[in-house]
Tab-separated table of C-alpha atoms in Angstrom:
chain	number	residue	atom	x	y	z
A	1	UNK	CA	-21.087	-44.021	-77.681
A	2	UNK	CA	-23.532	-41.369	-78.555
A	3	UNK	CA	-21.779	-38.013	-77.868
A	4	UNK	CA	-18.695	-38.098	-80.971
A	5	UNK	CA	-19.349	-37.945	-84.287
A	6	UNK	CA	-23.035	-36.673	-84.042
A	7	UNK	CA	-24.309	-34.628	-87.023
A	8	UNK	CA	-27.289	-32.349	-86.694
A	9	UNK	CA	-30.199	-31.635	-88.819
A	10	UNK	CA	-30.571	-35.165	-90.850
A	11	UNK	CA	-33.532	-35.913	-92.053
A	12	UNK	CA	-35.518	-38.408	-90.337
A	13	UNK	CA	-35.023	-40.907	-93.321
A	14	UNK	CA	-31.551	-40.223	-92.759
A	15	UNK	CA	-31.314	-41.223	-89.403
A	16	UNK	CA	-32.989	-44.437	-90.190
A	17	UNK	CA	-30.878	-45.311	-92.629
A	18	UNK	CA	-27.993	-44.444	-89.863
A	19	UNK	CA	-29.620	-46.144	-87.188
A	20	UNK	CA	-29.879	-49.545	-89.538
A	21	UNK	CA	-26.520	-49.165	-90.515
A	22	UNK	CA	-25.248	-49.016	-87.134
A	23	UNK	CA	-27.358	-51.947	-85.945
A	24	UNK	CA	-26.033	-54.353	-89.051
A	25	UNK	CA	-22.231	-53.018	-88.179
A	26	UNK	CA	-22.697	-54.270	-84.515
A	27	UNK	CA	-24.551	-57.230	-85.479
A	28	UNK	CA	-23.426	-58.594	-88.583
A	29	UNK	CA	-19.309	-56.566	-89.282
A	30	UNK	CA	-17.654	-56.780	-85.463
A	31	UNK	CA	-19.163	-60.050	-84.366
A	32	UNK	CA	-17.127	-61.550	-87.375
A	33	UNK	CA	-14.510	-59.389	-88.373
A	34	UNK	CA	-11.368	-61.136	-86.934
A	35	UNK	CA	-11.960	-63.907	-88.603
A	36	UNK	CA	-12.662	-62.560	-92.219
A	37	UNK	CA	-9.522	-60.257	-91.972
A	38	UNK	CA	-7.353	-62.942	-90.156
A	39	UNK	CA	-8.097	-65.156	-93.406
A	40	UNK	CA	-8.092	-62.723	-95.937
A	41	UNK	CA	-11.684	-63.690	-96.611
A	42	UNK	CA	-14.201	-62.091	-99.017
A	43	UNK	CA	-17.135	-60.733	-96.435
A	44	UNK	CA	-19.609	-62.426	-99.258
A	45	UNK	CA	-22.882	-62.454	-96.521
A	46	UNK	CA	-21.822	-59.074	-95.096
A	47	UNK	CA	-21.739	-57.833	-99.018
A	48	UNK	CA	-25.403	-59.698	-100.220
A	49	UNK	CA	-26.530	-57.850	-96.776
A	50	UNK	CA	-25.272	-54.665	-97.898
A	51	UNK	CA	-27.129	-55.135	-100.999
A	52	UNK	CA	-30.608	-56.298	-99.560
A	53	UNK	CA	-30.317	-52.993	-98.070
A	54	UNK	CA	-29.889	-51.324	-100.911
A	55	UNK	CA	-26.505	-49.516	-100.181
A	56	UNK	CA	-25.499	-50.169	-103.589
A	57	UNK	CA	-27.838	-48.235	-104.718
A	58	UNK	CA	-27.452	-45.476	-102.012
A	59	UNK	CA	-27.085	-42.575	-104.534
A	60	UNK	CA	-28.487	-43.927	-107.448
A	61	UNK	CA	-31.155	-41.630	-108.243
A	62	UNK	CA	-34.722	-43.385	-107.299
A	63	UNK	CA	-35.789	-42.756	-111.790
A	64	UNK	CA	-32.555	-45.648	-112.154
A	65	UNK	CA	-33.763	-47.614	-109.164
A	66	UNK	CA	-31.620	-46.516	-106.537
A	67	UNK	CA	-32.680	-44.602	-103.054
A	68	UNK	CA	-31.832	-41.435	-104.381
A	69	UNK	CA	-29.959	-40.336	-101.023
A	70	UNK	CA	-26.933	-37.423	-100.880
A	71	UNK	CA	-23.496	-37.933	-100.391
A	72	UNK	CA	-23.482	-36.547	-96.616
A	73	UNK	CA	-25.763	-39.546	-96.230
A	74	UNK	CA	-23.569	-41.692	-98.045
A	75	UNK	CA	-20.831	-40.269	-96.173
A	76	UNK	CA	-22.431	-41.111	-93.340
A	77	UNK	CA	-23.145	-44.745	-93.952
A	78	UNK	CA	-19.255	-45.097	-94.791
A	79	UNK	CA	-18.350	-43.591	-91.665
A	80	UNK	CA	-20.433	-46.069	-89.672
A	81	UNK	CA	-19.294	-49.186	-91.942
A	82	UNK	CA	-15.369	-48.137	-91.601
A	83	UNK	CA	-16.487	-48.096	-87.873
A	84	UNK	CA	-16.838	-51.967	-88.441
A	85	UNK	CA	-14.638	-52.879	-91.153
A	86	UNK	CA	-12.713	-50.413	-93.395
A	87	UNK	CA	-12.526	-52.977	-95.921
A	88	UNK	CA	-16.293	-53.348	-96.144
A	89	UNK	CA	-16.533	-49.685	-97.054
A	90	UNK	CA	-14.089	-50.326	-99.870
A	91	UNK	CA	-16.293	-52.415	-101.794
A	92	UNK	CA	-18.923	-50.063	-101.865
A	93	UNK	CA	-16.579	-46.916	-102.308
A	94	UNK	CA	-15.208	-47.198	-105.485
A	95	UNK	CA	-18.552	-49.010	-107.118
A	96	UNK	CA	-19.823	-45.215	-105.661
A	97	UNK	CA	-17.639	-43.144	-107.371
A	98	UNK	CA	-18.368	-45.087	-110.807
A	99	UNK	CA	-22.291	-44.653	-110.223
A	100	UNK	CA	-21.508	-40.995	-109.711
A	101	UNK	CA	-19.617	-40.558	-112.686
A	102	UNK	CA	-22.412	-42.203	-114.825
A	103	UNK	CA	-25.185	-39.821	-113.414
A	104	UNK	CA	-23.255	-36.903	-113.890
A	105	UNK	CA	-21.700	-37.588	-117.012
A	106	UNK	CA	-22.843	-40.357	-118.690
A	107	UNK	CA	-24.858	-40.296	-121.470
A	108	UNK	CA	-28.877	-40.988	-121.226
A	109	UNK	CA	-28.012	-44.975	-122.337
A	110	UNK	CA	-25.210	-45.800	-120.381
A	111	UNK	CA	-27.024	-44.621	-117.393
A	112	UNK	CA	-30.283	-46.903	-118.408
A	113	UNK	CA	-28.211	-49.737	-119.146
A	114	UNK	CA	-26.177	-50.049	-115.806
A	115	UNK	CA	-27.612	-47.805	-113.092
A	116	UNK	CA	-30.340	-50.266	-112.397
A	117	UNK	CA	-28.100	-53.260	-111.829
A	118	UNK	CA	-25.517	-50.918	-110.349
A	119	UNK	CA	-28.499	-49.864	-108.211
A	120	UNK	CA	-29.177	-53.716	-106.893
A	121	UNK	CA	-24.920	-54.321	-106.730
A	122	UNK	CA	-25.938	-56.886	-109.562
A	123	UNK	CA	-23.088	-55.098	-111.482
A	124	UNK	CA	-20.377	-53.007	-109.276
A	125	UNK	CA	-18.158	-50.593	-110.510
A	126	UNK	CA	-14.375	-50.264	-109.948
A	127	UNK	CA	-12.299	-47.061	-110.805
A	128	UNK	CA	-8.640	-47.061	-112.300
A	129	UNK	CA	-6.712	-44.448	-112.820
A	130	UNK	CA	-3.066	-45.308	-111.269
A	131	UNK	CA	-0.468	-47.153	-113.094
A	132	UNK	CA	2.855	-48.988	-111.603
A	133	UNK	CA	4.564	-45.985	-112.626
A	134	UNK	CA	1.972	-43.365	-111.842
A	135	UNK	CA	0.577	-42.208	-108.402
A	136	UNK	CA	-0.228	-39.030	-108.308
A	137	UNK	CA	1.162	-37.400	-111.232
A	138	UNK	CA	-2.037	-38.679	-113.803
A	139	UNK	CA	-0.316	-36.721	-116.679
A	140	UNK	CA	2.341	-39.453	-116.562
A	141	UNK	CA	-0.181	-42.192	-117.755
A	142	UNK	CA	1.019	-44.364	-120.523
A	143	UNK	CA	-1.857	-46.578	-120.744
A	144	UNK	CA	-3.119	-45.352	-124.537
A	145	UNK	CA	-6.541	-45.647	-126.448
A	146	UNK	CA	-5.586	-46.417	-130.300
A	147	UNK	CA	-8.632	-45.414	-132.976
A	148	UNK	CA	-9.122	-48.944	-134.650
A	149	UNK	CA	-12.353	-48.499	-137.079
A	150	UNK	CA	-15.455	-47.437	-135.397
A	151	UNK	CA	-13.596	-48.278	-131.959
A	152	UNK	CA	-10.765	-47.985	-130.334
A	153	UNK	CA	-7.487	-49.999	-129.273
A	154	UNK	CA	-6.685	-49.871	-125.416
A	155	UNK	CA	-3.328	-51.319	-124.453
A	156	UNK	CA	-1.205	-50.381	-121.425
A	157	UNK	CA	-1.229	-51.352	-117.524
A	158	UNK	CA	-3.674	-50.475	-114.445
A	159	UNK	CA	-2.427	-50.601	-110.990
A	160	UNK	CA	-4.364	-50.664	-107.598
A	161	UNK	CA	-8.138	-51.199	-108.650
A	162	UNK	CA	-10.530	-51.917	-105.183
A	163	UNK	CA	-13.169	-54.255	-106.531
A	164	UNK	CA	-10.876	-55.651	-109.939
A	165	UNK	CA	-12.011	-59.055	-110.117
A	166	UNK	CA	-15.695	-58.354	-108.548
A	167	UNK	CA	-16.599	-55.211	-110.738
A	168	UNK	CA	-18.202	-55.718	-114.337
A	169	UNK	CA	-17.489	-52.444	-115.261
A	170	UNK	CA	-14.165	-50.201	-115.089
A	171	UNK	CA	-13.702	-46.799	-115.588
A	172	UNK	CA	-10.515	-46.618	-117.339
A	173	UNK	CA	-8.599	-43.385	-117.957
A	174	UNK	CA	-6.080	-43.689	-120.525
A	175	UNK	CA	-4.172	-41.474	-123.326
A	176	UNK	CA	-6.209	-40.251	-126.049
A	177	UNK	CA	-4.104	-38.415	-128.755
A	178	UNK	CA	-6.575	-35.827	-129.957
A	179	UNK	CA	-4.091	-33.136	-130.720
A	180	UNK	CA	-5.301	-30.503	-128.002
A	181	UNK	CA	-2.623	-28.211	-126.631
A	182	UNK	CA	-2.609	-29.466	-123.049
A	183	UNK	CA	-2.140	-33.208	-121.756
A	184	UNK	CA	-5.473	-32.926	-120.001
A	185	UNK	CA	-7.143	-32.867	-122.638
A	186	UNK	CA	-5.523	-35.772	-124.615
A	187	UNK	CA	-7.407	-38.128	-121.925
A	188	UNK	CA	-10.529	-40.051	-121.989
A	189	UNK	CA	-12.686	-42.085	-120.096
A	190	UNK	CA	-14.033	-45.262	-120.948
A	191	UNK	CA	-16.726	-47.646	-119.342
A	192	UNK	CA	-15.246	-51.194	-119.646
A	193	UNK	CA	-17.319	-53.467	-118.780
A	194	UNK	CA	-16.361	-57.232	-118.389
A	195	UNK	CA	-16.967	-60.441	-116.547
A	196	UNK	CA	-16.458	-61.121	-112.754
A	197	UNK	CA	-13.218	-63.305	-111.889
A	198	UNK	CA	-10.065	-63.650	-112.183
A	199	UNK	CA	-8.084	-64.181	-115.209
A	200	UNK	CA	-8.530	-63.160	-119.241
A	201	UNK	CA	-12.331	-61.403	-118.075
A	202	UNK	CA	-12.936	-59.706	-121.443
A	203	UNK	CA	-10.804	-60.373	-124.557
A	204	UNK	CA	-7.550	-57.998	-124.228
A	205	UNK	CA	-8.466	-57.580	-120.359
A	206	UNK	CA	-7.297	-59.497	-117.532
A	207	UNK	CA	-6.908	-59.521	-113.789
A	208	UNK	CA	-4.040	-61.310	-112.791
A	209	UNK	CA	-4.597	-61.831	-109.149
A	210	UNK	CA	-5.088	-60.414	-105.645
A	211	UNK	CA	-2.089	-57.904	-104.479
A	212	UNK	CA	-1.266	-58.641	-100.867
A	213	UNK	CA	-1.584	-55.962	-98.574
A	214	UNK	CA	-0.336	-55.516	-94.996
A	215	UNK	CA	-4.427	-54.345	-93.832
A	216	UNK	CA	-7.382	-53.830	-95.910
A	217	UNK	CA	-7.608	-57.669	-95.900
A	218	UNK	CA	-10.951	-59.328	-97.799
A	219	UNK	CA	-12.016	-56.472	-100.365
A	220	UNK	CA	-9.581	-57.971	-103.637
A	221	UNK	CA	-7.181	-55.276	-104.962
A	222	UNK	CA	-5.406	-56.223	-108.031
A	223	UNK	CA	-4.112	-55.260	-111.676
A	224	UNK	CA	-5.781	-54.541	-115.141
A	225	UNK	CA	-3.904	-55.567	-118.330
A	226	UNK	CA	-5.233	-54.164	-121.292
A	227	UNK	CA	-3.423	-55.550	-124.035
A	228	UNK	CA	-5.193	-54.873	-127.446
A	229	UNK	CA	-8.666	-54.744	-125.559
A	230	UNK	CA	-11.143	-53.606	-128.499
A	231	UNK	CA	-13.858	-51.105	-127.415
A	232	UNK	CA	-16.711	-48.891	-128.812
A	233	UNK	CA	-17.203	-45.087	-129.278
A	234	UNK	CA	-19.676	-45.404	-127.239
A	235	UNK	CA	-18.005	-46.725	-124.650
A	236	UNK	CA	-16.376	-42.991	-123.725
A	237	UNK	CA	-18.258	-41.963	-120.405
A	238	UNK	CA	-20.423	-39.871	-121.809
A	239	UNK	CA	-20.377	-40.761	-125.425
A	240	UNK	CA	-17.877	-39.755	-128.500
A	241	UNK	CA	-18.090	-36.592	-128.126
A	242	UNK	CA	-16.912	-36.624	-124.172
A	243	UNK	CA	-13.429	-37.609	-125.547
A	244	UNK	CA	-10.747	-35.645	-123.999
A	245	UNK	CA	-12.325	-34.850	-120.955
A	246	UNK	CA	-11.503	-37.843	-118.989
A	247	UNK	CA	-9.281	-35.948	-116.767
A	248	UNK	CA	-11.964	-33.379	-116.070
A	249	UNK	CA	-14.870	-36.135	-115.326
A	250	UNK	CA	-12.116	-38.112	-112.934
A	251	UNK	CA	-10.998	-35.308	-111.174
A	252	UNK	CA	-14.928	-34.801	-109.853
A	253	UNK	CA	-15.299	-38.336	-108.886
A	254	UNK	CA	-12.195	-38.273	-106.803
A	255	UNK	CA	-13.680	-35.036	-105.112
A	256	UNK	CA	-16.963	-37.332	-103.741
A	257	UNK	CA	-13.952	-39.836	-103.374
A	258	UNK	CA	-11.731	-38.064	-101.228
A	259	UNK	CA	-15.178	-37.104	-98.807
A	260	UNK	CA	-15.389	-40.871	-99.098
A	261	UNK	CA	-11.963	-41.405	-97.548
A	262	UNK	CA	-12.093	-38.509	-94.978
A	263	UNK	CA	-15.559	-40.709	-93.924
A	264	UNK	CA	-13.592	-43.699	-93.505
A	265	UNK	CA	-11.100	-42.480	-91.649
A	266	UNK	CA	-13.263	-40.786	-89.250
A	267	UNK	CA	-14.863	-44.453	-88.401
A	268	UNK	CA	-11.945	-45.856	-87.789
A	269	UNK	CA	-10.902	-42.977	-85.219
A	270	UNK	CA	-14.486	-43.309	-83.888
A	271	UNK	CA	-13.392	-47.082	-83.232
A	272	UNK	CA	-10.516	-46.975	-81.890
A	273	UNK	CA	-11.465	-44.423	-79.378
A	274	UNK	CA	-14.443	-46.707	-78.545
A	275	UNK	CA	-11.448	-49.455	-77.876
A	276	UNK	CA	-9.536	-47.428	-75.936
A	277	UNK	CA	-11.961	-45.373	-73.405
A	278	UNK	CA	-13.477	-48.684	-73.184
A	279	UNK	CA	-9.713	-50.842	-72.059
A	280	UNK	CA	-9.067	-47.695	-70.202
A	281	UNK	CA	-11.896	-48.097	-67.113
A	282	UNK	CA	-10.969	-51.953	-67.271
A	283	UNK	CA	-7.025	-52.492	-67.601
A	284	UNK	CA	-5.868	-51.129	-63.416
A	285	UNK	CA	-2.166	-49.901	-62.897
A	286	UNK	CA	-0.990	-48.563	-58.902
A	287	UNK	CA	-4.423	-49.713	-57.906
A	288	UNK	CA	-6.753	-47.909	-60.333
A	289	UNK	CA	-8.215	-47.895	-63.818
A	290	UNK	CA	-5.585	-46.524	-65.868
A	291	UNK	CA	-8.011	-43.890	-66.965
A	292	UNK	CA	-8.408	-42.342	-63.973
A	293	UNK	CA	-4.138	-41.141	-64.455
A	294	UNK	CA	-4.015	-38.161	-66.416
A	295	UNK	CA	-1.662	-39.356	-68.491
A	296	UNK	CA	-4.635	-41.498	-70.025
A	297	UNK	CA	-7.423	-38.760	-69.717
A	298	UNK	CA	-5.211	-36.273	-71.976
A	299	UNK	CA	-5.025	-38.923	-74.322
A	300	UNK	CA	-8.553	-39.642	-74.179
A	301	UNK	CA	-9.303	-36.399	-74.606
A	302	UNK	CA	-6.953	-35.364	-77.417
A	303	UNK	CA	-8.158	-38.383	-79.231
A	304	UNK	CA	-11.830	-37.602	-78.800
A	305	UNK	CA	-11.969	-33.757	-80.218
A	306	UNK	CA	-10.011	-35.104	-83.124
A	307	UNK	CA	-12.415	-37.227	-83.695
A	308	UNK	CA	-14.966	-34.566	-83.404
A	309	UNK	CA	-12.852	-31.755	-85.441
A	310	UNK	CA	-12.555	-34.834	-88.447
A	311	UNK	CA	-16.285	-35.786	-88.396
A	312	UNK	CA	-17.520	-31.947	-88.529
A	313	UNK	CA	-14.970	-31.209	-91.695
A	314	UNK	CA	-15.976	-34.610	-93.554
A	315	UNK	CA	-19.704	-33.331	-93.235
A	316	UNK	CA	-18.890	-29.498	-94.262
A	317	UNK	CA	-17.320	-30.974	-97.218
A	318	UNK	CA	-19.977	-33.508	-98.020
A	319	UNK	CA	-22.558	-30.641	-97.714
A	320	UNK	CA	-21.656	-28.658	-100.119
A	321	UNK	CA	-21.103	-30.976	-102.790
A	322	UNK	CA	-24.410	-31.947	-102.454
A	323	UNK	CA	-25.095	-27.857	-102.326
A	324	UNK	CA	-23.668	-28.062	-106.050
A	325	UNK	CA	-20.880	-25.553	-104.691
A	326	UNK	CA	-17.203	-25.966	-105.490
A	327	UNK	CA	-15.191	-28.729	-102.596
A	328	UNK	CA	-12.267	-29.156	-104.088
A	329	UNK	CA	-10.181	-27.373	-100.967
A	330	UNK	CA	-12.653	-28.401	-98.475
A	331	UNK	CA	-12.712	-31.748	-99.460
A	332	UNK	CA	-8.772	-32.254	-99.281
A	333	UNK	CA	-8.967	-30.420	-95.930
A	334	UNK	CA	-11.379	-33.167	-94.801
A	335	UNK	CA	-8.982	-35.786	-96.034
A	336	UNK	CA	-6.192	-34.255	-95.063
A	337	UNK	CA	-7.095	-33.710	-91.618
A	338	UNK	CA	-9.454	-37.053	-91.120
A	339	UNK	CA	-6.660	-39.756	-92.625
A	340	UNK	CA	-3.684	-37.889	-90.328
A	341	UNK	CA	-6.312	-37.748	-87.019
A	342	UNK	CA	-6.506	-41.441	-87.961
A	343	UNK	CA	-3.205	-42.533	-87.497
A	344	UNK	CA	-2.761	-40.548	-84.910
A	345	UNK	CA	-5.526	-41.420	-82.336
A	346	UNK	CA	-5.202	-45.156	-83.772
A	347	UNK	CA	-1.135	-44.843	-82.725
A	348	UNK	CA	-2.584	-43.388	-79.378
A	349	UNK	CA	-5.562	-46.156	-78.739
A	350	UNK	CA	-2.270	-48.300	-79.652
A	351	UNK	CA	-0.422	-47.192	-76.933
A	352	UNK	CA	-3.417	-47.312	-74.565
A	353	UNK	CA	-3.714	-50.658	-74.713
A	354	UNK	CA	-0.165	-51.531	-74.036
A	355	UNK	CA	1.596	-54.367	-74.869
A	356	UNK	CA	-2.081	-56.351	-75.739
A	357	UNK	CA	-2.133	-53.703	-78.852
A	358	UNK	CA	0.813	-55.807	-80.111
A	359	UNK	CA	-1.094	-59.148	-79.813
A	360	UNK	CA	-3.684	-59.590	-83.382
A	361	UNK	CA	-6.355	-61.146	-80.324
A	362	UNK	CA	-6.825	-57.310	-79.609
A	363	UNK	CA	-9.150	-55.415	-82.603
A	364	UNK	CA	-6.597	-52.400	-82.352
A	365	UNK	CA	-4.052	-54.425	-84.083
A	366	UNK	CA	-5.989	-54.379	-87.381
A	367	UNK	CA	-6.524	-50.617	-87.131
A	368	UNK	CA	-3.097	-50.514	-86.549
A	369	UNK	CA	-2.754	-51.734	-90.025
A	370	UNK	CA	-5.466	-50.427	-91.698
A	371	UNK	CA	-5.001	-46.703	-91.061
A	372	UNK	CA	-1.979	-46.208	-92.730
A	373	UNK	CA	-3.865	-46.707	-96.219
A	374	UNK	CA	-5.866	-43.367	-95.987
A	375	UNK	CA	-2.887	-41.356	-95.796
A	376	UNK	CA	-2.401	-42.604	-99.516
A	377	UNK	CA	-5.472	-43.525	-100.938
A	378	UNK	CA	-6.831	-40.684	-103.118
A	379	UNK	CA	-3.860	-38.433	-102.888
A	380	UNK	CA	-1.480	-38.608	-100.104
A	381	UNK	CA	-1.245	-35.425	-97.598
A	382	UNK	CA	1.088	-33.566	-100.036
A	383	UNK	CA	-1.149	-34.013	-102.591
A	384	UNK	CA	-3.810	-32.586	-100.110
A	385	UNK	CA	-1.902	-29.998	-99.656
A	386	UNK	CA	-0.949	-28.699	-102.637
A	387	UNK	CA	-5.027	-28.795	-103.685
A	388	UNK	CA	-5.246	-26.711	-100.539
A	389	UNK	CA	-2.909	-24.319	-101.054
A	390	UNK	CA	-3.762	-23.436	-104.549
A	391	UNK	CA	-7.254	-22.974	-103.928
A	392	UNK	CA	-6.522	-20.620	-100.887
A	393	UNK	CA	-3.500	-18.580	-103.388
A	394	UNK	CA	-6.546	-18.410	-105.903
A	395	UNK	CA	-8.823	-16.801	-103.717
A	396	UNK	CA	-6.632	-14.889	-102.141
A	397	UNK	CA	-4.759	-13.564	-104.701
A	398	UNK	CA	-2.454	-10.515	-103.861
């Protein structure tokens, strides 16, 4: 399946990279996929194979031990990876977004300190933000950080954290009352970092358990109570003096974050056109394969430039992040358009495959269930929209 989803003038490291992806997703995701989702199972080979080949470390700049590699490439790598599994990409995702927010805001020892195990997935990063009351509207956090002698007090309740009980470090945005004139800048970030499991993980922190989801089965998504959880000054991303511009610093990791979900929506499209052109020349109806009725071949061909029109935003948006240019509308195009393509040619690959798309023997089923997620996950297509729309009403300002 060569022709979709093809992006010109990579590097020839890059298409290695690709290329090896690709061959462990084939080899080592589909072969055992229906299985590990069917029992909820943590892919714990398919992760130690990630990190032999260093896809922890993807970004991490080569000085911290990483590869040093952009976020098209990264991008890239997700794409293939959600081609597999989207659940696979979700364990690397968010332990991204954390090593991004070290290098381009953390202070000179933070970075020292965890990059290099970050780099070798030794210690992986989860990102919280959300709380049971909160979705989108992050001014409405209560969780608060309390000064409490040369530290600080955290106390207050985390919702839907990819990675929870896996990740030894957190970054937590919470309430800091500083006394600035806008909300946004009474928030802070803080690097929590805490044991792997289950349970009271730090004292004042704990992970309750695994949420149950209807699809992205295996990766653990859970809670985070912080309940008079004691932490430094220099715990603030950053350092001290970064306090009150949590907001700011999260707001640019969700930006690589949303490319990140445009990516994985795009392999999951890429798959489930693969399933369904593929069924298509098998499955016969009135004495031919059903893809030679036009009925099918408009859907096949609907399905495959949306794939196409998803995979070329995702990379524009991707590429100029890495440019050091502004995304912000780009990138919620790229989600925007990539997570509703998704559930579209999924529903269509779905309907393809008839009444086997119903039975969980069929690999359609599980992107049945696993698409819906990206419409939500890091801002739903409102959201999107509204980041879209004010961008375009500020530069085109009557």
């Amino acid at each position: 399946m060569a022709r979709l989803a093809q992006t010109a003038d990579l590097s020839d490291i890059q298409k290695e990279i690709l290329s090896t992806v690709r061959d462990f997703v084939d080899k080592e995701i589909l072969p055992h996929v229906h299985d590990l989702e069917a029992a909820d199972e943590y892919p714990e080979q398919i992760v130690a194979g990630m990190a032999e080949m260093g896809l922890f470390g993807l970004t991490i700049s080569e000085e911290y031990g990483g590869l040093g590699e952009s976020l098209l490439t990264y991008a890239l790598v997700v794409e293939q990876i959600a081609r597999g599994w989207m659940s696979i990409s979700g364990v690397i995702n968010t332990h991204f977004i954390v090593a991004y927010l070290l290098a381009q805001h953390g202070s000179e020892e933070q970075k020292q300190r965890l990059l290099p195990k970050m780099a070798t997935g030794e210690v992986r990063g989860a990102f919280s933000m959300s709380e049971p009351d909160v979705g989108s509207d992050v001014a409405a956090i209560k969780t608060r950080a309390v000064a409490d002698g040369d530290g600080f007090r955290l106390d207050g309740q985390k919702m839907w954290l990819t990675n929870g009980a896996r990740s030894k470090v957190v970054a937590t945005l919470v309430k800091d009352e500083l006394g600035a004139d806008s909300v946004y800048r009474n928030m802070t970030t803080f690097l929590i970092e805490k044991e792997a499991g289950f349970g009271e993980t730090r004292p004042g922190l704990t992970i309750p358990g695994k949420l149950d989801k209807m699809g992205y089965k295996g990766v653990e998504t859970t809670e985070m109570i912080l309940d008079g959880c004691s932490v430094a000054a220099g715990d603030v991303l950053g350092g001290p003096e970064q306090r009150g511009r949590g907001f700011y610093q999260m707001m640019d990791g969700i930006e690589v974050g949303r490319v990140n979900v445009a990516a994985r929506a795009c392999g999951i499209s890429l798959r489930a056109f693969e399933l369904a052109v593929d069924y298509a020349q098998q499955r016969k109806a009135f004495g031919k394969p059903i893809a030679e009725h036009q009925a099918i071949a408009f859907k096949l061909a609907e399905m495959a430039t949306k794939v196409e029109a998803a995979h070329l935003m995702m990379v524009n948006a991707a590429r100029l992040k890495d440019a050091g240019q502004r995304n912000d509308v780009e990138a919620g195009m790229a989600k925007l358009l990539a997570s509703e393509y998704c559930a579209e040619v999924t529903s269509e690959a779905f309907r393809i495959h008839g009444g086997y798309g119903y039975s969980k023997e069929y690999e359609i089923e599980r992107l049945m269930r696993e698409a819906p997620f990206l419409l939500i996950g890091e801002g739903t297509s409102e959201i999107q929209k509204t980041i879209i729309s004010r961008g375009l009403l500020k530069e085109y300002r009557a």
